[in-house]
Every structure is written in C-alpha cells, then in structure tokens.
C-alpha cells in the first residue's frame, strides 16, 4: 500500500487492488471508496501514518457497488461515528438485498478482466447505507460535495464535485492508465456511460480523482478533449 499526497487535504491510497481517496476537513475524514474486502487494515495504517485515528472517519462515500470500491466499507462502517453514503440505485446491492448485475463485457474487456484477476476478488460483504443519494445532493465535506449521478458503469454510479477546491471524483466513469485518459470499462451500459463521461467533461474542475489511475491535474481540458472523440 502506498500513500500519495495530491493536495494538503487530499491523499490517494493505493491499495492491494484498486484505490481510495482520503479527504481531511480539520481532522474529520472522508473516504471516497474503500478498496476490496481486505483493505481495511491498509486504510487504517494509512490513516495512522498521516497522524489520524480510524475513529476520525466520518463519511464513507461509495461511487458504486463493485467489490474493488465497496469491499472495505462494512469493516470501516464499524470504526466509530461513520456515515455510509451511496446512490439510491446502488443501495440494494451494497446492503446485500440484491445480487450485483454483471457487466456487459466486450470480448476485449472479458479478456482484460481475466488478465487482471478481477474475477478472483473477494465479494464485498454486505454493508449498511445510512444515506441514499440522488443527483444534486450535497454532502458535508470539502466545502460541500455535490453528487453527480453518472449511470452506465453501474446504474447508480456517482461522481462528486467540490467546487470550492476545483476537485472532481469521477468513480469508474473515467480512467487514467499509462498516461491515457479514457472512459471506464466493465460497464452495464457503455452508451449510457459515455453520456455520463460527457457530463463530467462539462464540469469546471481542475483536478480529477479517477477510479483507476493517477489524478488529472488539468482535468477539464483533458476530459473535454476525450469527450470530443467519443461516438455520438
């Protein structure tokens, strides 16, 4: 596990599989995504290395239900006064009330999924959701984080825009791999995901924290350029 400082309030946690983001509001911590089910110990170690306690976590915001994003949530939800938040459409899967629908793989994506070992990841344990989110809701961190519903990767995928800090958390609608910015893979509905990508390209944010890969420090320009190449 590695910790990368993005800005004073924000760190990227590179986990055993996947990544999460830690936001600090004067000692009140917010996690955006939680890695796989075994990530709790690494996230706790990262929090302590940064000089905090795991009991300082106040929010866990899940961008979607996939096991590499929501897997650690059940453990972290028991750390103290933690509020778990996710979009209303993701909640039945995260709570374990409904099975997770599989992606509609292309042949290339199916091979990539196998090569990454994603089919071997542990299932995300059921986790309570304390607040069900909708498009346009505002979460009390980062000066007010606005929820953007970005369906396509999953039905209830979300992004978060922090206007005060020019920060955008994209979830898996955007990836940044080997220097290439691209729409996410392993989607339920690729056409819908591309519409969501275009919506994120319209957000005036300088920093984008993507679901997989390094942050984008000229986000609006980078996303706009990719959006212009997408099929109608």
PDB file of C-alpha atoms in Angstrom:
ATOM      1  CA  UNK A   1       0.000   0.000   0.000  1.00  0.00           C
ATOM      2  CA  UNK A   2       1.246   3.473  -0.912  1.00  0.00           C
ATOM      3  CA  UNK A   3       0.067   6.935   0.094  1.00  0.00           C
ATOM      4  CA  UNK A   4       0.334   9.785  -2.395  1.00  0.00           C
ATOM      5  CA  UNK A   5      -0.292  13.394  -1.382  1.00  0.00           C
ATOM      6  CA  UNK A   6      -2.409  15.151  -4.021  1.00  0.00           C
ATOM      7  CA  UNK A   7      -3.029  18.367  -2.104  1.00  0.00           C
ATOM      8  CA  UNK A   8      -2.867  19.191   1.634  1.00  0.00           C
ATOM      9  CA  UNK A   9      -6.429  17.999   2.257  1.00  0.00           C
ATOM     10  CA  UNK A  10      -6.341  15.014  -0.071  1.00  0.00           C
ATOM     11  CA  UNK A  11      -4.398  11.747  -0.309  1.00  0.00           C
ATOM     12  CA  UNK A  12      -4.593   8.854  -2.740  1.00  0.00           C
ATOM     13  CA  UNK A  13      -4.389   5.430  -1.115  1.00  0.00           C
ATOM     14  CA  UNK A  14      -3.007   2.807  -3.496  1.00  0.00           C
ATOM     15  CA  UNK A  15      -4.347  -0.451  -2.128  1.00  0.00           C
ATOM     16  CA  UNK A  16      -3.790  -4.155  -2.695  1.00  0.00           C
ATOM     17  CA  UNK A  17      -6.288  -3.907  -5.560  1.00  0.00           C
ATOM     18  CA  UNK A  18      -7.707  -0.567  -6.581  1.00  0.00           C
ATOM     19  CA  UNK A  19      -7.529   2.735  -4.795  1.00  0.00           C
ATOM     20  CA  UNK A  20      -9.356   5.053  -2.433  1.00  0.00           C
ATOM     21  CA  UNK A  21      -9.188   8.734  -1.584  1.00  0.00           C
ATOM     22  CA  UNK A  22      -8.909  10.290   1.868  1.00  0.00           C
ATOM     23  CA  UNK A  23     -10.129  13.865   2.406  1.00  0.00           C
ATOM     24  CA  UNK A  24      -9.312  15.772   5.600  1.00  0.00           C
ATOM     25  CA  UNK A  25     -11.539  18.539   6.939  1.00  0.00           C
ATOM     26  CA  UNK A  26      -9.589  19.667  10.023  1.00  0.00           C
ATOM     27  CA  UNK A  27      -9.389  16.139  11.392  1.00  0.00           C
ATOM     28  CA  UNK A  28     -12.801  14.986  10.155  1.00  0.00           C
ATOM     29  CA  UNK A  29     -12.001  12.395   7.494  1.00  0.00           C
ATOM     30  CA  UNK A  30     -13.954  11.287   4.438  1.00  0.00           C
ATOM     31  CA  UNK A  31     -13.153   8.186   2.423  1.00  0.00           C
ATOM     32  CA  UNK A  32     -14.221   8.064  -1.194  1.00  0.00           C
ATOM     33  CA  UNK A  33     -14.364   4.321  -1.934  1.00  0.00           C
ATOM     34  CA  UNK A  34     -12.757   1.622   0.190  1.00  0.00           C
ATOM     35  CA  UNK A  35     -10.950  -0.951  -1.978  1.00  0.00           C
ATOM     36  CA  UNK A  36     -11.592  -4.678  -1.694  1.00  0.00           C
ATOM     37  CA  UNK A  37     -12.795  -6.540   1.399  1.00  0.00           C
ATOM     38  CA  UNK A  38      -9.289  -6.986   2.806  1.00  0.00           C
ATOM     39  CA  UNK A  39      -8.352  -3.286   2.513  1.00  0.00           C
ATOM     40  CA  UNK A  40      -9.469  -2.171   5.966  1.00  0.00           C
ATOM     41  CA  UNK A  41      -6.133  -2.850   7.640  1.00  0.00           C
ATOM     42  CA  UNK A  42      -4.209  -0.929   4.980  1.00  0.00           C
ATOM     43  CA  UNK A  43      -6.581   2.022   5.109  1.00  0.00           C
ATOM     44  CA  UNK A  44      -6.294   2.100   8.902  1.00  0.00           C
ATOM     45  CA  UNK A  45      -2.496   2.029   8.642  1.00  0.00           C
ATOM     46  CA  UNK A  46      -2.552   4.887   6.122  1.00  0.00           C
ATOM     47  CA  UNK A  47      -4.787   6.969   8.371  1.00  0.00           C
ATOM     48  CA  UNK A  48      -2.443   6.412  11.318  1.00  0.00           C
ATOM     49  CA  UNK A  49       0.632   7.191   9.202  1.00  0.00           C
ATOM     50  CA  UNK A  50      -0.955  10.531   8.332  1.00  0.00           C
ATOM     51  CA  UNK A  51      -1.380  11.299  12.021  1.00  0.00           C
ATOM     52  CA  UNK A  52      -5.043  10.470  12.485  1.00  0.00           C
ATOM     53  CA  UNK A  53      -7.088   7.683  14.044  1.00  0.00           C
ATOM     54  CA  UNK A  54      -9.539   5.463  12.200  1.00  0.00           C
ATOM     55  CA  UNK A  55     -12.189   6.835  14.582  1.00  0.00           C
ATOM     56  CA  UNK A  56     -11.716  10.190  12.791  1.00  0.00           C
ATOM     57  CA  UNK A  57     -13.504   8.819   9.703  1.00  0.00           C
ATOM     58  CA  UNK A  58     -16.904  10.498   9.459  1.00  0.00           C
ATOM     59  CA  UNK A  59     -18.046   9.711   5.902  1.00  0.00           C
ATOM     60  CA  UNK A  60     -17.612   6.769   3.558  1.00  0.00           C
ATOM     61  CA  UNK A  61     -18.886   7.701   0.111  1.00  0.00           C
ATOM     62  CA  UNK A  62     -19.161   4.802  -2.344  1.00  0.00           C
ATOM     63  CA  UNK A  63     -19.089   5.743  -6.014  1.00  0.00           C
ATOM     64  CA  UNK A  64     -20.617   2.367  -6.929  1.00  0.00           C
ATOM     65  CA  UNK A  65     -21.093  -1.190  -5.691  1.00  0.00           C
ATOM     66  CA  UNK A  66     -18.198  -3.022  -7.400  1.00  0.00           C
ATOM     67  CA  UNK A  67     -16.145  -5.052  -4.941  1.00  0.00           C
ATOM     68  CA  UNK A  68     -12.931  -3.081  -5.528  1.00  0.00           C
ATOM     69  CA  UNK A  69     -14.717   0.105  -4.444  1.00  0.00           C
ATOM     70  CA  UNK A  70     -17.172  -1.015  -1.761  1.00  0.00           C
ATOM     71  CA  UNK A  71     -15.421  -4.099  -0.370  1.00  0.00           C
ATOM     72  CA  UNK A  72     -13.870  -2.426   2.674  1.00  0.00           C
ATOM     73  CA  UNK A  73     -16.969  -0.449   3.614  1.00  0.00           C
ATOM     74  CA  UNK A  74     -18.515  -2.991   6.000  1.00  0.00           C
ATOM     75  CA  UNK A  75     -15.406  -3.059   8.190  1.00  0.00           C
ATOM     76  CA  UNK A  76     -14.855   0.687   8.082  1.00  0.00           C
ATOM     77  CA  UNK A  77     -18.511   1.358   8.933  1.00  0.00           C
ATOM     78  CA  UNK A  78     -17.818  -0.134  12.386  1.00  0.00           C
ATOM     79  CA  UNK A  79     -14.906   2.169  13.217  1.00  0.00           C
ATOM     80  CA  UNK A  80     -16.999   4.796  15.012  1.00  0.00           C
ATOM     81  CA  UNK A  81     -19.343   7.609  14.021  1.00  0.00           C
ATOM     82  CA  UNK A  82     -19.260   6.704  10.322  1.00  0.00           C
ATOM     83  CA  UNK A  83     -21.999   7.618   7.865  1.00  0.00           C
ATOM     84  CA  UNK A  84     -22.030   5.412   4.753  1.00  0.00           C
ATOM     85  CA  UNK A  85     -23.410   7.080   1.632  1.00  0.00           C
ATOM     86  CA  UNK A  86     -24.257   5.689  -1.807  1.00  0.00           C
ATOM     87  CA  UNK A  87     -26.714   6.361  -4.596  1.00  0.00           C
ATOM     88  CA  UNK A  88     -30.229   5.020  -4.072  1.00  0.00           C
ATOM     89  CA  UNK A  89     -29.869   2.598  -7.010  1.00  0.00           C
ATOM     90  CA  UNK A  90     -26.683   1.055  -5.568  1.00  0.00           C
ATOM     91  CA  UNK A  91     -28.050   0.576  -2.080  1.00  0.00           C
ATOM     92  CA  UNK A  92     -29.810  -2.801  -2.545  1.00  0.00           C
ATOM     93  CA  UNK A  93     -26.583  -4.386  -3.817  1.00  0.00           C
ATOM     94  CA  UNK A  94     -24.360  -2.790  -1.179  1.00  0.00           C
ATOM     95  CA  UNK A  95     -26.718  -3.904   1.581  1.00  0.00           C
ATOM     96  CA  UNK A  96     -26.777  -7.436   0.181  1.00  0.00           C
ATOM     97  CA  UNK A  97     -30.506  -7.367  -0.589  1.00  0.00           C
ATOM     98  CA  UNK A  98     -29.994  -7.832  -4.324  1.00  0.00           C
ATOM     99  CA  UNK A  99     -27.333  -9.625  -6.394  1.00  0.00           C
ATOM    100  CA  UNK A 100     -24.903  -7.466  -8.311  1.00  0.00           C
ATOM    101  CA  UNK A 101     -25.618  -7.416 -12.055  1.00  0.00           C
ATOM    102  CA  UNK A 102     -22.546  -8.420 -14.071  1.00  0.00           C
ATOM    103  CA  UNK A 103     -21.012  -6.046 -16.621  1.00  0.00           C
ATOM    104  CA  UNK A 104     -21.858  -6.389 -20.279  1.00  0.00           C
ATOM    105  CA  UNK A 105     -18.329  -7.273 -21.372  1.00  0.00           C
ATOM    106  CA  UNK A 106     -16.946  -6.802 -24.832  1.00  0.00           C
ATOM    107  CA  UNK A 107     -14.693  -9.682 -25.891  1.00  0.00           C
ATOM    108  CA  UNK A 108     -11.657  -7.486 -25.220  1.00  0.00           C
ATOM    109  CA  UNK A 109     -12.951  -6.493 -21.782  1.00  0.00           C
ATOM    110  CA  UNK A 110     -13.635 -10.107 -20.845  1.00  0.00           C
ATOM    111  CA  UNK A 111     -10.005 -10.978 -21.552  1.00  0.00           C
ATOM    112  CA  UNK A 112      -8.780  -7.901 -19.638  1.00  0.00           C
ATOM    113  CA  UNK A 113     -10.997  -8.760 -16.674  1.00  0.00           C
ATOM    114  CA  UNK A 114      -9.460 -12.247 -16.591  1.00  0.00           C
ATOM    115  CA  UNK A 115      -5.898 -10.980 -17.014  1.00  0.00           C
ATOM    116  CA  UNK A 116      -6.318  -8.507 -14.144  1.00  0.00           C
ATOM    117  CA  UNK A 117      -7.584 -11.291 -11.901  1.00  0.00           C
ATOM    118  CA  UNK A 118     -10.703  -9.248 -11.197  1.00  0.00           C
ATOM    119  CA  UNK A 119     -12.834 -12.404 -11.242  1.00  0.00           C
ATOM    120  CA  UNK A 120     -10.860 -13.636  -8.211  1.00  0.00           C
ATOM    121  CA  UNK A 121     -11.569 -10.646  -5.970  1.00  0.00           C
ATOM    122  CA  UNK A 122     -13.409 -11.352  -2.722  1.00  0.00           C
ATOM    123  CA  UNK A 123     -17.062 -10.391  -2.698  1.00  0.00           C
ATOM    124  CA  UNK A 124     -17.928  -7.187  -0.870  1.00  0.00           C
ATOM    125  CA  UNK A 125     -19.536  -8.063   2.482  1.00  0.00           C
ATOM    126  CA  UNK A 126     -22.991  -6.537   2.927  1.00  0.00           C
ATOM    127  CA  UNK A 127     -22.788  -3.051   4.388  1.00  0.00           C
ATOM    128  CA  UNK A 128     -25.424  -0.715   5.731  1.00  0.00           C
ATOM    129  CA  UNK A 129     -26.110   2.501   3.820  1.00  0.00           C
ATOM    130  CA  UNK A 130     -27.050   5.359   6.125  1.00  0.00           C
ATOM    131  CA  UNK A 131     -27.904   7.904   3.460  1.00  0.00           C
ATOM    132  CA  UNK A 132     -29.194   7.212  -0.028  1.00  0.00           C
ATOM    133  CA  UNK A 133     -28.044   9.836  -2.503  1.00  0.00           C
ATOM    134  CA  UNK A 134     -29.661  11.437  -5.529  1.00  0.00           C
ATOM    135  CA  UNK A 135     -28.317  13.651  -8.286  1.00  0.00           C
ATOM    136  CA  UNK A 136     -27.701  17.157  -6.965  1.00  0.00           C
ATOM    137  CA  UNK A 137     -27.448  16.217  -3.290  1.00  0.00           C
ATOM    138  CA  UNK A 138     -24.681  17.909  -1.303  1.00  0.00           C
ATOM    139  CA  UNK A 139     -22.506  16.020   1.201  1.00  0.00           C
ATOM    140  CA  UNK A 140     -20.922  17.881   4.098  1.00  0.00           C
ATOM    141  CA  UNK A 141     -17.237  17.578   3.290  1.00  0.00           C
ATOM    142  CA  UNK A 142     -14.779  19.536   1.200  1.00  0.00           C
ATOM    143  CA  UNK A 143     -16.834  22.708   1.473  1.00  0.00           C
ATOM    144  CA  UNK A 144     -19.879  20.902   0.070  1.00  0.00           C
ATOM    145  CA  UNK A 145     -19.523  17.940  -2.283  1.00  0.00           C
ATOM    146  CA  UNK A 146     -22.209  17.906  -4.983  1.00  0.00           C
ATOM    147  CA  UNK A 147     -23.391  14.495  -6.151  1.00  0.00           C
ATOM    148  CA  UNK A 148     -23.482  13.903  -9.917  1.00  0.00           C
ATOM    149  CA  UNK A 149     -25.379  10.796 -10.994  1.00  0.00           C
ATOM    150  CA  UNK A 150     -23.289   9.096 -13.707  1.00  0.00           C
ATOM    151  CA  UNK A 151     -25.175   5.956 -14.792  1.00  0.00           C
ATOM    152  CA  UNK A 152     -23.686   3.489 -17.226  1.00  0.00           C
ATOM    153  CA  UNK A 153     -20.801   1.867 -15.406  1.00  0.00           C
ATOM    154  CA  UNK A 154     -23.465   0.801 -12.948  1.00  0.00           C
ATOM    155  CA  UNK A 155     -26.995   2.147 -12.642  1.00  0.00           C
ATOM    156  CA  UNK A 156     -26.218   4.209  -9.564  1.00  0.00           C
ATOM    157  CA  UNK A 157     -22.643   5.281 -10.204  1.00  0.00           C
ATOM    158  CA  UNK A 158     -21.851   8.764  -8.926  1.00  0.00           C
ATOM    159  CA  UNK A 159     -19.197  11.436  -9.190  1.00  0.00           C
ATOM    160  CA  UNK A 160     -18.550  14.161  -6.602  1.00  0.00           C
ATOM    161  CA  UNK A 161     -17.730  17.786  -7.390  1.00  0.00           C
ATOM    162  CA  UNK A 162     -16.103  20.023  -4.766  1.00  0.00           C
ATOM    163  CA  UNK A 163     -16.430  23.497  -6.352  1.00  0.00           C
ATOM    164  CA  UNK A 164     -14.588  25.273  -3.535  1.00  0.00           C
ATOM    165  CA  UNK A 165     -11.468  23.219  -4.280  1.00  0.00           C
ATOM    166  CA  UNK A 166     -11.925  22.588  -8.047  1.00  0.00           C
ATOM    167  CA  UNK A 167     -11.885  18.827  -7.386  1.00  0.00           C
ATOM    168  CA  UNK A 168     -13.901  16.130  -9.140  1.00  0.00           C
ATOM    169  CA  UNK A 169     -14.081  12.484  -8.023  1.00  0.00           C
ATOM    170  CA  UNK A 170     -15.137  10.567 -11.123  1.00  0.00           C
ATOM    171  CA  UNK A 171     -15.563   6.981  -9.955  1.00  0.00           C
ATOM    172  CA  UNK A 172     -15.060   4.467 -12.744  1.00  0.00           C
ATOM    173  CA  UNK A 173     -16.622   6.627 -15.447  1.00  0.00           C
ATOM    174  CA  UNK A 174     -13.077   7.901 -16.080  1.00  0.00           C
ATOM    175  CA  UNK A 175      -9.770   6.028 -16.025  1.00  0.00           C
ATOM    176  CA  UNK A 176      -6.203   7.274 -16.474  1.00  0.00           C
ATOM    177  CA  UNK A 177      -3.973   4.365 -17.449  1.00  0.00           C
ATOM    178  CA  UNK A 178      -0.416   4.570 -18.804  1.00  0.00           C
ATOM    179  CA  UNK A 179      -0.861   8.271 -19.423  1.00  0.00           C
ATOM    180  CA  UNK A 180      -4.074   7.803 -21.395  1.00  0.00           C
ATOM    181  CA  UNK A 181      -7.365   9.305 -20.257  1.00  0.00           C
ATOM    182  CA  UNK A 182     -10.304   7.122 -21.261  1.00  0.00           C
ATOM    183  CA  UNK A 183     -13.867   6.149 -20.433  1.00  0.00           C
ATOM    184  CA  UNK A 184     -14.148   3.319 -17.939  1.00  0.00           C
ATOM    185  CA  UNK A 185     -14.517  -0.357 -18.827  1.00  0.00           C
ATOM    186  CA  UNK A 186     -16.646  -3.234 -17.477  1.00  0.00           C
ATOM    187  CA  UNK A 187     -19.900  -1.299 -17.840  1.00  0.00           C
ATOM    188  CA  UNK A 188     -23.544  -2.264 -17.588  1.00  0.00           C
ATOM    189  CA  UNK A 189     -24.397   0.146 -20.414  1.00  0.00           C
ATOM    190  CA  UNK A 190     -21.495   1.626 -22.366  1.00  0.00           C
ATOM    191  CA  UNK A 191     -23.607   4.135 -24.310  1.00  0.00           C
ATOM    192  CA  UNK A 192     -25.059   5.476 -21.056  1.00  0.00           C
ATOM    193  CA  UNK A 193     -21.580   5.594 -19.517  1.00  0.00           C
ATOM    194  CA  UNK A 194     -20.327   7.680 -22.448  1.00  0.00           C
ATOM    195  CA  UNK A 195     -23.156  10.153 -21.881  1.00  0.00           C
ATOM    196  CA  UNK A 196     -22.052  10.354 -18.255  1.00  0.00           C
ATOM    197  CA  UNK A 197     -18.439  10.890 -19.346  1.00  0.00           C
ATOM    198  CA  UNK A 198     -19.559  13.840 -21.453  1.00  0.00           C
ATOM    199  CA  UNK A 199     -21.426  15.270 -18.490  1.00  0.00           C
ATOM    200  CA  UNK A 200     -18.276  15.112 -16.367  1.00  0.00           C
ATOM    201  CA  UNK A 201     -16.340  16.831 -19.166  1.00  0.00           C
ATOM    202  CA  UNK A 202     -18.676  19.802 -18.704  1.00  0.00           C
ATOM    203  CA  UNK A 203     -17.737  20.188 -15.031  1.00  0.00           C
ATOM    204  CA  UNK A 204     -15.303  23.043 -14.474  1.00  0.00           C
ATOM    205  CA  UNK A 205     -12.782  21.245 -12.258  1.00  0.00           C
ATOM    206  CA  UNK A 206      -9.005  21.419 -12.456  1.00  0.00           C
ATOM    207  CA  UNK A 207      -8.292  18.206 -10.535  1.00  0.00           C
ATOM    208  CA  UNK A 208      -9.999  14.894 -11.285  1.00  0.00           C
ATOM    209  CA  UNK A 209      -9.528  11.908  -8.992  1.00  0.00           C
ATOM    210  CA  UNK A 210     -10.336   8.927 -11.188  1.00  0.00           C
ATOM    211  CA  UNK A 211     -11.480   5.442 -10.270  1.00  0.00           C
ATOM    212  CA  UNK A 212      -8.293   3.802 -11.546  1.00  0.00           C
ATOM    213  CA  UNK A 213      -5.035   5.553 -12.282  1.00  0.00           C
ATOM    214  CA  UNK A 214      -3.314   8.807 -11.453  1.00  0.00           C
ATOM    215  CA  UNK A 215      -5.235  12.042 -10.853  1.00  0.00           C
ATOM    216  CA  UNK A 216      -5.624  14.527 -13.682  1.00  0.00           C
ATOM    217  CA  UNK A 217      -4.271  17.984 -12.894  1.00  0.00           C
ATOM    218  CA  UNK A 218      -5.744  19.705 -15.958  1.00  0.00           C
ATOM    219  CA  UNK A 219      -8.979  17.797 -15.746  1.00  0.00           C
ATOM    220  CA  UNK A 220     -11.435  19.982 -17.626  1.00  0.00           C
ATOM    221  CA  UNK A 221      -9.196  20.247 -20.674  1.00  0.00           C
ATOM    222  CA  UNK A 222      -8.290  16.538 -20.619  1.00  0.00           C
ATOM    223  CA  UNK A 223     -11.880  15.322 -20.281  1.00  0.00           C
ATOM    224  CA  UNK A 224     -13.149  17.771 -22.883  1.00  0.00           C
ATOM    225  CA  UNK A 225     -10.555  16.560 -25.375  1.00  0.00           C
ATOM    226  CA  UNK A 226     -11.525  12.909 -24.883  1.00  0.00           C
ATOM    227  CA  UNK A 227     -15.260  13.682 -24.949  1.00  0.00           C
ATOM    228  CA  UNK A 228     -14.840  15.301 -28.367  1.00  0.00           C
ATOM    229  CA  UNK A 229     -13.614  11.974 -29.779  1.00  0.00           C
ATOM    230  CA  UNK A 230     -16.447   9.814 -28.438  1.00  0.00           C
ATOM    231  CA  UNK A 231     -19.117   8.419 -30.752  1.00  0.00           C
ATOM    232  CA  UNK A 232     -22.428  10.253 -30.740  1.00  0.00           C
TER     233      UNK A 232
END
